[in-house]
Coordinates of C-alpha atoms in Angstrom, one line a residue:
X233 CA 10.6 -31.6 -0.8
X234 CA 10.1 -33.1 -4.0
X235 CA 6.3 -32.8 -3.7
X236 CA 7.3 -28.7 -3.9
X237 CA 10.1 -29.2 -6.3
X238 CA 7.4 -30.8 -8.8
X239 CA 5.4 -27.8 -8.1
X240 CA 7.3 -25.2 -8.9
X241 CA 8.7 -26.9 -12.0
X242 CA 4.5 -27.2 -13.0
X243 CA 4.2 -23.3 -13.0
X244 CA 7.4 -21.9 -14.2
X245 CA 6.8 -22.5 -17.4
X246 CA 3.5 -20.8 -17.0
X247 CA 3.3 -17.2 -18.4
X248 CA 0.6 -16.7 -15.4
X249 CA 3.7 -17.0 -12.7
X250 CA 5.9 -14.6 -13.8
X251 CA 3.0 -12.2 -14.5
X252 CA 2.4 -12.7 -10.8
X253 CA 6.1 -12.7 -9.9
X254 CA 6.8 -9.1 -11.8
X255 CA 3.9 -7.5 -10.1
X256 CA 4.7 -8.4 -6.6
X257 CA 8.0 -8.0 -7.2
X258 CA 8.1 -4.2 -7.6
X259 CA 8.8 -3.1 -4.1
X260 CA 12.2 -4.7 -3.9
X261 CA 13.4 -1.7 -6.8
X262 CA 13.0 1.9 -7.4
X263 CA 10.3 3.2 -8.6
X264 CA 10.9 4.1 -12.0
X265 CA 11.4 -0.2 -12.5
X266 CA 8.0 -0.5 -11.3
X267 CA 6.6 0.2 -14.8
X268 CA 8.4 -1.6 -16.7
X269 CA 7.6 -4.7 -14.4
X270 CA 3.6 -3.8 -14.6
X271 CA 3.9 -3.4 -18.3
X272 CA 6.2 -6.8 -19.4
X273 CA 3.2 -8.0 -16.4
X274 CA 0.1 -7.1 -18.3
X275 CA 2.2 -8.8 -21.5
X276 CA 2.5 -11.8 -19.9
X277 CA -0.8 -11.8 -18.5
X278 CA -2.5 -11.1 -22.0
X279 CA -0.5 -14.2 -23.3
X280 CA -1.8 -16.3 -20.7
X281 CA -5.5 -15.4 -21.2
X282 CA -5.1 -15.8 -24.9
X283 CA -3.5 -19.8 -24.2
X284 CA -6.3 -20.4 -22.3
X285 CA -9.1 -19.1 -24.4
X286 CA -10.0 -16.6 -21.9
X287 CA -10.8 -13.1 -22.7
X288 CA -9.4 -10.6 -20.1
X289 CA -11.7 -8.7 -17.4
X290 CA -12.4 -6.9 -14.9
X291 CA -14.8 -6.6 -12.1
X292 CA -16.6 -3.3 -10.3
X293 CA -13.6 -2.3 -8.6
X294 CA -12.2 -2.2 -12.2
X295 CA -15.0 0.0 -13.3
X296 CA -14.6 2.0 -10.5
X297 CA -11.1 2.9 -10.9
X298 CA -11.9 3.8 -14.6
X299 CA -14.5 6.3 -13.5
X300 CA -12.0 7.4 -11.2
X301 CA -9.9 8.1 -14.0
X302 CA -12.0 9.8 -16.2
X303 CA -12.2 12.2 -13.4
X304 CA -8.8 12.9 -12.8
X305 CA -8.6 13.2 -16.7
X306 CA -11.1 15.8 -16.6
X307 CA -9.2 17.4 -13.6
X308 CA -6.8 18.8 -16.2
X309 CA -8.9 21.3 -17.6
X310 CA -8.8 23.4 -14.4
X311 CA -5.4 22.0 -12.8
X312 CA -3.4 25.0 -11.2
X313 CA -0.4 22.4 -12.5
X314 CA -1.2 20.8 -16.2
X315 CA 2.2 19.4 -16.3
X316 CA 2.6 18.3 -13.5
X317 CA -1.3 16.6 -13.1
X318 CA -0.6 15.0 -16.3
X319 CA 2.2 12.9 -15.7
X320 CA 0.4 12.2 -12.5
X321 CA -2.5 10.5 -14.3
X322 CA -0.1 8.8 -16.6
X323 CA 1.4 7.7 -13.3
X324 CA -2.5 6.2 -12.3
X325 CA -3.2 4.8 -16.0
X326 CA 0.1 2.8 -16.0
X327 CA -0.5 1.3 -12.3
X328 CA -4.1 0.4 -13.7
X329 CA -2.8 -2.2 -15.7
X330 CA -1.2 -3.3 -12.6
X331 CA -4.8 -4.3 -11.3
X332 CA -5.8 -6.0 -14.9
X333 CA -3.0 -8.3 -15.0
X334 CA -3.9 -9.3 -11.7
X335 CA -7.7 -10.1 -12.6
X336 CA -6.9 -11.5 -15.9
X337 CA -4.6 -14.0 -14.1
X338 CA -5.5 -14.8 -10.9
X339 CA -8.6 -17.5 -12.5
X340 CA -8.5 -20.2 -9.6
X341 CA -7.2 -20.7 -5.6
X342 CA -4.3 -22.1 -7.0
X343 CA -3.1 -19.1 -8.6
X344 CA -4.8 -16.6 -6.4
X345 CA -2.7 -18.7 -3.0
X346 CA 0.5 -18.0 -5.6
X347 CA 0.3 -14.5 -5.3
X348 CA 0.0 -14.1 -1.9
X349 CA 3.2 -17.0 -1.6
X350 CA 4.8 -14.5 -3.4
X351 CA 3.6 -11.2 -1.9
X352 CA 4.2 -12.5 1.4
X353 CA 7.8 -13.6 0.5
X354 CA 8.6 -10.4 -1.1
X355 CA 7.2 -8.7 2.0
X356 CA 9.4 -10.2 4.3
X357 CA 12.8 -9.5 2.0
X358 CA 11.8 -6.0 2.2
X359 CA 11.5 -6.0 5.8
X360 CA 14.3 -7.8 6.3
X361 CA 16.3 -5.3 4.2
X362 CA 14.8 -2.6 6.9
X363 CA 16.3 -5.0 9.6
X364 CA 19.5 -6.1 8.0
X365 CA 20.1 -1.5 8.1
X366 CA 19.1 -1.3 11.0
X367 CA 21.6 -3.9 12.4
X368 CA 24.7 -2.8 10.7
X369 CA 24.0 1.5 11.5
X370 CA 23.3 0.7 15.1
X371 CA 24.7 -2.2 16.7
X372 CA 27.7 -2.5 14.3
X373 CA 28.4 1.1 13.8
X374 CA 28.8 0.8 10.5
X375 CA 28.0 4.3 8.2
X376 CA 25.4 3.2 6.0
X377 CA 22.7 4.6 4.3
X378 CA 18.8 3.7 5.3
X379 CA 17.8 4.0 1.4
X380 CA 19.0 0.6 -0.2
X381 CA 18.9 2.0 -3.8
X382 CA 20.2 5.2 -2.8
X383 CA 23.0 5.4 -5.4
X384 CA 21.3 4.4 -8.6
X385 CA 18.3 6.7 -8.1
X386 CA 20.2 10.0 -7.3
X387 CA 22.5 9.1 -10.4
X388 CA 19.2 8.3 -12.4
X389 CA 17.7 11.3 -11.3
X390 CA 20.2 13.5 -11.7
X391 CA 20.7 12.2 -14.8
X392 CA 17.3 13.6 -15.8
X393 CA 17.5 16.6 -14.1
X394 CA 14.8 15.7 -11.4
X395 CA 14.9 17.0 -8.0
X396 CA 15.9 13.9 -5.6
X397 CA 16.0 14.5 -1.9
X398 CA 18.7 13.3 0.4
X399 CA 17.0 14.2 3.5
X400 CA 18.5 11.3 6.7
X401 CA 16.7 10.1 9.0
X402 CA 18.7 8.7 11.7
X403 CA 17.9 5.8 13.0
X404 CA 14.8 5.2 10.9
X405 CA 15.2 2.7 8.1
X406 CA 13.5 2.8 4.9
X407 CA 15.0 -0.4 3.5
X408 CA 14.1 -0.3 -0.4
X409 CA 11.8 2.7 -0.1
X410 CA 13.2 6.5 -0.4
X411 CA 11.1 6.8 3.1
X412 CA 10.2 4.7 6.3
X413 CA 6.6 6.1 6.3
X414 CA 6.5 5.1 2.3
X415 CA 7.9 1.6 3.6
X416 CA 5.4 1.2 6.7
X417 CA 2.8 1.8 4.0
X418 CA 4.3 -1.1 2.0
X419 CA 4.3 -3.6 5.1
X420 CA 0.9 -2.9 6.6
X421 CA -0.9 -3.2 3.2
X422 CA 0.7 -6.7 2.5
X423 CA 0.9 -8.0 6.4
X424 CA -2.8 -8.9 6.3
X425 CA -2.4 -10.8 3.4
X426 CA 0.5 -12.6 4.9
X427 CA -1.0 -13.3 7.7
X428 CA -4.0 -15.1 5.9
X429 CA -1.9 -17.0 4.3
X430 CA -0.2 -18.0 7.3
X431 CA -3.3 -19.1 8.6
X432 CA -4.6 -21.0 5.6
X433 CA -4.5 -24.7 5.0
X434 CA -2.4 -27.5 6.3
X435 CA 1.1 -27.3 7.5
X436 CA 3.7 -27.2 4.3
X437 CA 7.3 -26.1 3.9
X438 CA 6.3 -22.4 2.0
X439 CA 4.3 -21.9 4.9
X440 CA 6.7 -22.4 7.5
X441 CA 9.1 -19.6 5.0
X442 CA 5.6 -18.0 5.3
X443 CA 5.9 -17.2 8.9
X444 CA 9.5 -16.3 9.0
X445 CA 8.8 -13.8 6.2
X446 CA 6.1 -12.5 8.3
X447 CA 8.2 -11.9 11.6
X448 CA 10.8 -10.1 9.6
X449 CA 7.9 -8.1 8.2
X450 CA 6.8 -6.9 11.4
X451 CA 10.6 -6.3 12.5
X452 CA 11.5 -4.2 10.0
X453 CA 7.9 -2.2 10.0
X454 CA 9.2 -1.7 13.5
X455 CA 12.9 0.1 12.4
X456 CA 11.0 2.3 10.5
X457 CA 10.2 3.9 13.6
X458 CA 6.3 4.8 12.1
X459 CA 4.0 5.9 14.4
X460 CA 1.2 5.8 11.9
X461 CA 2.3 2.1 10.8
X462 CA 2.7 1.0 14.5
X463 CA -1.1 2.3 14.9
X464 CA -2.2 0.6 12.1
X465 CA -0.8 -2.7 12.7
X466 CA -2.1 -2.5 15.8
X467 CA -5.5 -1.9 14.6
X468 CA -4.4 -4.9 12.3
X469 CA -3.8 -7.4 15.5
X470 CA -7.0 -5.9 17.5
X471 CA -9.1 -6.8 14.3
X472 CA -7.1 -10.4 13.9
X473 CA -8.1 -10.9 17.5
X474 CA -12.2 -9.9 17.5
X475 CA -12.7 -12.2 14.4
X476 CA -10.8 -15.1 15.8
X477 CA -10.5 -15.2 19.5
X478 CA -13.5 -17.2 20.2
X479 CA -11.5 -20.1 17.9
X480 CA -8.5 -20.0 19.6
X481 CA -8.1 -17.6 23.2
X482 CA -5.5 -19.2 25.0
X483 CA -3.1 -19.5 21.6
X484 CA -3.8 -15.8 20.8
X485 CA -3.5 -14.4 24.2
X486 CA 0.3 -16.5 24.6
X487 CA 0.8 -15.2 21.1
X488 CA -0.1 -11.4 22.0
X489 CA 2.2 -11.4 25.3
X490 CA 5.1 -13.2 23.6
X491 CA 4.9 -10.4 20.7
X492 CA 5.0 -7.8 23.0
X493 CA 8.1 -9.1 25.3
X494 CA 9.9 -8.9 22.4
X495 CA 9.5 -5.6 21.5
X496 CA 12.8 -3.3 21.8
X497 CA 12.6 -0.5 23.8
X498 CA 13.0 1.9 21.1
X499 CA 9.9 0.9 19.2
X500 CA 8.1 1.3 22.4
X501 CA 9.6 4.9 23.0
X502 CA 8.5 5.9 19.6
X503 CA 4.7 4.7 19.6
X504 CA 4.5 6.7 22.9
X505 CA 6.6 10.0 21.0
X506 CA 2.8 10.3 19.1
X507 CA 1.8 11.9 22.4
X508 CA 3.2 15.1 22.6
X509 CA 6.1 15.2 25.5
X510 CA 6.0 19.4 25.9
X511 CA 3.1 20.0 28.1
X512 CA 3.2 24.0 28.1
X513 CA 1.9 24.6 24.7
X514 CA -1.2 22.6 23.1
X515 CA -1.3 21.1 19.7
X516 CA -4.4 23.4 19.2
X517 CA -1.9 26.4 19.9
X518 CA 0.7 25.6 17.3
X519 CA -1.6 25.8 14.3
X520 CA -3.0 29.2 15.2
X521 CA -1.8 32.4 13.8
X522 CA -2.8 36.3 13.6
X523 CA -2.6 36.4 9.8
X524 CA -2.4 34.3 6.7
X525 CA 1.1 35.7 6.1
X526 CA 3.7 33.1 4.5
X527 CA 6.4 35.4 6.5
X528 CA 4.2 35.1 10.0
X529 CA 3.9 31.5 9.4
X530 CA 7.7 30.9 9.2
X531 CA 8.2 32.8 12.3
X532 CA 5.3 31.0 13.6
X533 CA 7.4 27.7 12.9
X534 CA 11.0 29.0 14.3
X535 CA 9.1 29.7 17.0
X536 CA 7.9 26.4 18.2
X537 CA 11.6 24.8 17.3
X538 CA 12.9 27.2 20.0
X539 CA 10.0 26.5 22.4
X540 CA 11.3 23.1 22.5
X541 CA 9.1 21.2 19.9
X542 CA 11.8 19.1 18.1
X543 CA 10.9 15.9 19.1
X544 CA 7.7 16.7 18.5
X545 CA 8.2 18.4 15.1
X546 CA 6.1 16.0 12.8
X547 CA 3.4 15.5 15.1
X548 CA 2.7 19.3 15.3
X549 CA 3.2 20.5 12.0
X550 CA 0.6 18.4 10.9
X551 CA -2.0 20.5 12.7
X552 CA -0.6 23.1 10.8
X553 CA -0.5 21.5 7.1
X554 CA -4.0 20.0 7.7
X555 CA -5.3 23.8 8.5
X556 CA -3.9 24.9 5.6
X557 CA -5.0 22.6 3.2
X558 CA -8.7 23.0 5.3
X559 CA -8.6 26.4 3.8
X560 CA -7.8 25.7 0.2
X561 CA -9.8 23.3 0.2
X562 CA -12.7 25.7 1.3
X563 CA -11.8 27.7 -1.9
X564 CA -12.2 24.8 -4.1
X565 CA -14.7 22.2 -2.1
X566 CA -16.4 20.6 -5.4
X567 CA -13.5 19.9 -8.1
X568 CA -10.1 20.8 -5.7
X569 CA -6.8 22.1 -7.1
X570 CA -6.2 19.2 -9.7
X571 CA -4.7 15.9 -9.5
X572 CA -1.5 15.2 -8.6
X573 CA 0.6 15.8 -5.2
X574 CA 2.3 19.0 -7.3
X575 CA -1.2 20.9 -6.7
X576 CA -0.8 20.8 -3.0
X577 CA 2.6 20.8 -2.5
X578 CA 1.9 24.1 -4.5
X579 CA -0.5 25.2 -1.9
X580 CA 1.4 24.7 1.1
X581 CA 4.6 26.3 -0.8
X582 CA 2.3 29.3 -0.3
X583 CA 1.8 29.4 3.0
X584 CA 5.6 29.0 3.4
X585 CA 5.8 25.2 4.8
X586 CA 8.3 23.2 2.4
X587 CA 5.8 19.5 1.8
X588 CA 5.5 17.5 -1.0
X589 CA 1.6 16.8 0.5
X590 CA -0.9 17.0 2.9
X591 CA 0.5 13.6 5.2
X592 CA -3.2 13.1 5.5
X593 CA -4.6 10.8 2.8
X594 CA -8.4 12.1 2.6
X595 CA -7.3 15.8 2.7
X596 CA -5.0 15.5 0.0
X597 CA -7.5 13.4 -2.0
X598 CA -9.8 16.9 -1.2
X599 CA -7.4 19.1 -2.2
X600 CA -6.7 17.2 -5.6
X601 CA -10.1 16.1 -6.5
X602 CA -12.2 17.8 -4.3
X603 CA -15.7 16.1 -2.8
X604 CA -16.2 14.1 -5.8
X605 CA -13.2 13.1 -5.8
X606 CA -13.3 12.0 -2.4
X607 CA -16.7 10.2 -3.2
X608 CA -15.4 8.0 -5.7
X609 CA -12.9 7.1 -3.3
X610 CA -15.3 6.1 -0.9
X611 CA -17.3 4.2 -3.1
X612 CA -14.1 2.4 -3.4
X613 CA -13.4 1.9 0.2
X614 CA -17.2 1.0 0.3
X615 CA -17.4 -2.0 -2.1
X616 CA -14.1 -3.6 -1.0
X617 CA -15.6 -3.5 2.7
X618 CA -18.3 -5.3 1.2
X619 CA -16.8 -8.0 -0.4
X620 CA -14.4 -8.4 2.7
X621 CA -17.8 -9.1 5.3
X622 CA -19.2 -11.3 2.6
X623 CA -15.8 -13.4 3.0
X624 CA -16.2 -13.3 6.4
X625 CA -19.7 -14.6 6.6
X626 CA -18.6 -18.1 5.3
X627 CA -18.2 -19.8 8.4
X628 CA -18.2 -23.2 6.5
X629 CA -15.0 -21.9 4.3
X630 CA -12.4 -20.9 6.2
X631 CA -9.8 -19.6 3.6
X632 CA -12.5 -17.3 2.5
X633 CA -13.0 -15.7 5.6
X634 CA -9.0 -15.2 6.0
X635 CA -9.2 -13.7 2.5
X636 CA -12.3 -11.6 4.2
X637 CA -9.9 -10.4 7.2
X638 CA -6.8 -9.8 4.9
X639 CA -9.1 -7.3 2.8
X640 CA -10.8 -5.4 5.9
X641 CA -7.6 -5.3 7.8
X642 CA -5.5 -3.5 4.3
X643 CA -8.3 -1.8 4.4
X644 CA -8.1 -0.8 8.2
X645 CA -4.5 -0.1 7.6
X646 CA -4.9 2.0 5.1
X647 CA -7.2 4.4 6.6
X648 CA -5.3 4.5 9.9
X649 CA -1.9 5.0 8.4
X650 CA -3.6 8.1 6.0
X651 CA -4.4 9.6 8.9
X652 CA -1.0 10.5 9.6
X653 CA 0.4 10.3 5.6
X654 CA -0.3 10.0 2.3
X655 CA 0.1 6.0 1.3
X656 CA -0.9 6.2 -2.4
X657 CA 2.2 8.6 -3.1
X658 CA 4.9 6.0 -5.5
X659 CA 3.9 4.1 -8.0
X660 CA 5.4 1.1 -5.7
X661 CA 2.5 1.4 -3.2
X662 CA -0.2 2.4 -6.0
X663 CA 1.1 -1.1 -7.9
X664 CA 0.5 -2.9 -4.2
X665 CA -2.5 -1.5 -3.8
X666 CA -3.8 -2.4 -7.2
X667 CA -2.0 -6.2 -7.0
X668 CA -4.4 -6.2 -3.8
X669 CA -7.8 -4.9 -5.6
X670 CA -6.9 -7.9 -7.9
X671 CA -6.7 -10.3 -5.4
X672 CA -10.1 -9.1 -3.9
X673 CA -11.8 -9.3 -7.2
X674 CA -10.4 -12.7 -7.5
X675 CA -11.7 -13.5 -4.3
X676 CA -15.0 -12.2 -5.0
X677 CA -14.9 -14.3 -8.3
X678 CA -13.9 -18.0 -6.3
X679 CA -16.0 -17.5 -3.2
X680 CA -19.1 -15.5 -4.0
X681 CA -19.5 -16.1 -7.7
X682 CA -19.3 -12.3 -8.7
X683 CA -19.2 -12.3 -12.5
X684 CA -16.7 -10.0 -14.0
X685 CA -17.0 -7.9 -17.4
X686 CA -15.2 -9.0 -20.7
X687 CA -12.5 -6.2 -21.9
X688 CA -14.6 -6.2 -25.8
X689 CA -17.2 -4.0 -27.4
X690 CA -18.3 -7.1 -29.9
X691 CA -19.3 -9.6 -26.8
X692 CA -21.1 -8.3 -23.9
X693 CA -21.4 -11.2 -21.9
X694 CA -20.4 -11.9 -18.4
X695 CA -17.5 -14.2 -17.3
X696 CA -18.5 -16.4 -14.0
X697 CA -16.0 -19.3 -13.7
X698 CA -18.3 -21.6 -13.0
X699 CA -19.2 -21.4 -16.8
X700 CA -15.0 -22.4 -16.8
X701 CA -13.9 -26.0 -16.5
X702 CA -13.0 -27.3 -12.9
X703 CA -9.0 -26.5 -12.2
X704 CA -8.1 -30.1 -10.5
X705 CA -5.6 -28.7 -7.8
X706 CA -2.6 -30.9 -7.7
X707 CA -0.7 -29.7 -5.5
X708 CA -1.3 -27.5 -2.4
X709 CA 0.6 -24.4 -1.1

């Protein structure tokens, strides 16, 4: 105990820790803290680098994102929304610096172990949040509402004269998210992490509150009663288990069939409502109408409500959205609509379906950005594949190849959970997701020796930390 004690009295004094705290700290508040946090984030960070010497960079992802960027800058000439796509893009640009804190901090294992400490911690509180709701509306009885911060954002909003929904949704919890689908999105990014740091290392008390945090996690991704984050956790546990079964079977396999025992019912229910329980109509049916007719397609919708769809609501209106958003897309396949979710929510307004997006996240990236769009994105998805099988072909370092799964299986999650949403929606989950394209550039930095670029017109050199001097780790998370 004092061993940790001495520890955390060592970094709190470092501006480097509460850069790291603030930025994976932003999915316990609203969003409209998150920027704030990123920005006082980036602050610290800068004061850090300049301390040390260092001048802050980035890696590829980093000039990726900028690219990507520039594009969605250039997306405002023919935006059917200006207004709307701009503040989207300042929405993107502020998140950015998100991702360049992160790289300008996270400059050895120490540090880079920190953040996921911290992440993971902050994971479980949120699910535990989802948990704590969950326990009080239905065992208890108690009338409470799923959205934690519920209050202050409809008086902040109103206070602006924003739109704020106050749509319930039963039994679902969102715990510090608006949503339980924006909250799966949350949990399955940062589970992967959590669960490589779980299996990092030697035995220590923060891992031990690693593991509990991580339990709660996957409680309260449970109580949001997801179907997509149930999938994508699952593909989470299948990848987990393909990587490291041949290590450890018989622990894996106990592990697997204790995990599932414990599962309540209801969960189970609701990862087997993705099937669709009416039998006397097809999916296929649902999305096909006569005409193109906002008035047809209303009708088209009462229609399957009285035919006995409810239960199956948000599975088959999907099918519907993603056809429309097919065919706008077909109008504009090269550039899209514009950025920002206002575009499409614009185009399905047309065709009479009341969506804030496409709950698909490559077809809303198509109806934004169009192909290229889409491309970039790839290119994205592309390089952080790489650098995750690089980690993973280590064999002689295992915390790389944990680092390796943790990147693939966000990775995985995020692709399976965009097949049924759009993840990259709040600046919460676009601050995650650039706090974890940090931690992979950091990673590719340690373990593979990747140089990175220096922020500066004057000095174009590269910065490799083996040109740094050797961080002696004293103490061990």
């Amino acid at each position: 105990m004092g061993q940790l004690k001495d520890a955390y009295i060592s970094v709190r004094r470092e501006p480097w820790f509460y850069s790291v705290l603030l930025l994976t700290a932003a999915p316990l508040f609203s969003d409209y803290v998150s920027f704030p946090l990123i920005f006082a984030s980036l602050f610290l960070a800068l004061r850090d680098a300049k301390k040390n010497g260092r001048t802050p960079a980035f890696g590829k992802l980093g000039l990726l994102m900028a690219v990507y960027l520039l594009y969605m800058a250039f997306s405002l000439v023919y935006s059917t929304d200006f207004v709307g796509s701009f503040w989207s893009l300042i929405m993107w640009v502020s998140v950015f610096c998100a991702y360049v804190a992160a790289v300008t901090v996270l400059t050895d294992r120490q540090r880079l172990r920190t953040a996921v400490l911290c992440m993971t911690t902050v994971t479980g509180i949120v699910g535990g949040v989802a948990v704590l709701q969950y326990l009080l509306r239905e065992v208890f009885h108690l009338q409470i509402n799923g959205k934690l911060w519920f209050a202050a954002d409809s008086f902040f909003y109103r206070l602006l004269n924003i739109p704020y929904s106050n749509e319930n949704f039963g039994e679902r919890m969102s715990g510090t998210f608006s949503n339980p689908n924006l909250l799966a999105a949350y949990l399955v990014l940062s589970i992967p992490f959590s669960i490589a740091f779980v299996l990092t290392g030697t035995r220590s008390k923060p891992k031990a509150a690693a593991r509990i945090s991580l339990i709660i996690a996957a409680y309260g991704l449970g109580f949001t009663f997801s179907r997509g984050g149930y999938l994508a956790i699952i593909a989470v546990g299948l990848l987990l288990c393909a990587l490291f079964i041949r290590k450890r079977f018989v622990m894996t396999v106990l592990t697997v069939i204790y995990v599932v025992l414990l599962i309540p019912p209801c969960i189970g229910n609701r990862l087997l409502s993705a099937v669709p329980q009416n039998t006397q109509q097809s999916a296929s049916a649902v999305t096909e109408s006569e005409n193109e007719r906002p008035e047809s397609l209303s009708q088209a919708v009462d229609q399957i409500m009285s035919e006995g769809y409810a239960d199956d609501y948000s599975v088959h209106m999907r099918f519907v959205m993603w056809k429309k958003v097919l065919l706008s897309v077909r109008e504009h396949p090269l550039f899209g609509a514009g950025v920002g979710v206002q575009t499409t929510q614009d185009i399905l307004s047309g065709y009479g379906l009341p969506f804030k997006h496409a709950h698909n996240l490559f077809l809303e990236i198509l109806s934004e950005g169009g192909i290229l769009s889409l491309f970039l994105f790839c290119c994205i998805l592309r390089l952080l594949l790489r650098r995750g099988a690089a980690l993973l072909k280590m064999p002689q370092h295992r915390e790389a190849q944990l680092f390796g799964f943790a990147i693939i299986g966000a990775l995985l999650a995020l692709c399976v959970h965009g097949v049924f949403d759009f993840p990259l929606l709040i600046p919460r989950l676009l601050c995650t997701c650039m706090l974890l394209m940090g931690m992979t550039e950091a990673a590719a930095r340690l373990y593979l020796h990747e140089p990175t670029r220096v922020l500066s017109f004057r000095r174009r050199r590269s910065y490799s930390p083996l040109a740094e001097p050797v961080f002696i780790e004293r103490h061990r998370y």
